[in-house]
């Protein structure tokens, strides 16, 4: 795998909070791959997902990773029919409460306005709020872990028959298809 691929973010998850959890990939592998390796990478990811933050600090990164892992653990608990850990729910709710972003309609797109004082905290609040809507909303039963080799990424199965197995057809779905072909099935 070349350096560019290694550094690229996986942006194809339609659920914002799950796109965030995908910044740690290959979660079922012996060595999961961390893509938020420094504060600049957190800034880059937030910008790539449409939240215009600049200059995340090391402590922002620490808070972001703590939130991300809480979201991942809660999602996985729900997907496997277990109750989430109260500590994780506490992190989620506290992060949502600490953010002061407001939604804004900019022509035909929904955008976010952040405060000048705590823009990264506001951004994390957006991600936590998105997760809360999914975890406590009507699609809760559609939360799944990807069956792709080593992936285990979270996704929302909105397919009609609720039979989707991969976080993305372009990546994990394709890989599974190729390895089936290679195996002669
Ligand atoms: Zn996957």
CSV table of N, CA and C and ligand atoms in Angstrom, one decimal, residues 146 151 167 172, ligand 1:
chain,number,residue,atom,x,y,z
A,146,UNK,N,-19.5,-3.9,9.8
A,146,UNK,CA,-19.1,-4.4,8.5
A,146,UNK,C,-18.5,-5.8,8.7
A,151,UNK,N,-12.4,-5.3,8.9
A,151,UNK,CA,-13.0,-4.0,8.9
A,151,UNK,C,-13.8,-3.7,10.2
A,167,UNK,N,-19.7,-2.0,4.9
A,167,UNK,CA,-19.8,-0.6,5.2
A,167,UNK,C,-19.8,0.2,3.9
A,172,UNK,N,-15.1,-2.6,1.0
A,172,UNK,CA,-15.2,-3.9,1.6
A,172,UNK,C,-16.0,-4.8,0.7
B,1,LIG,ZN1,-16.0,-2.4,5.9
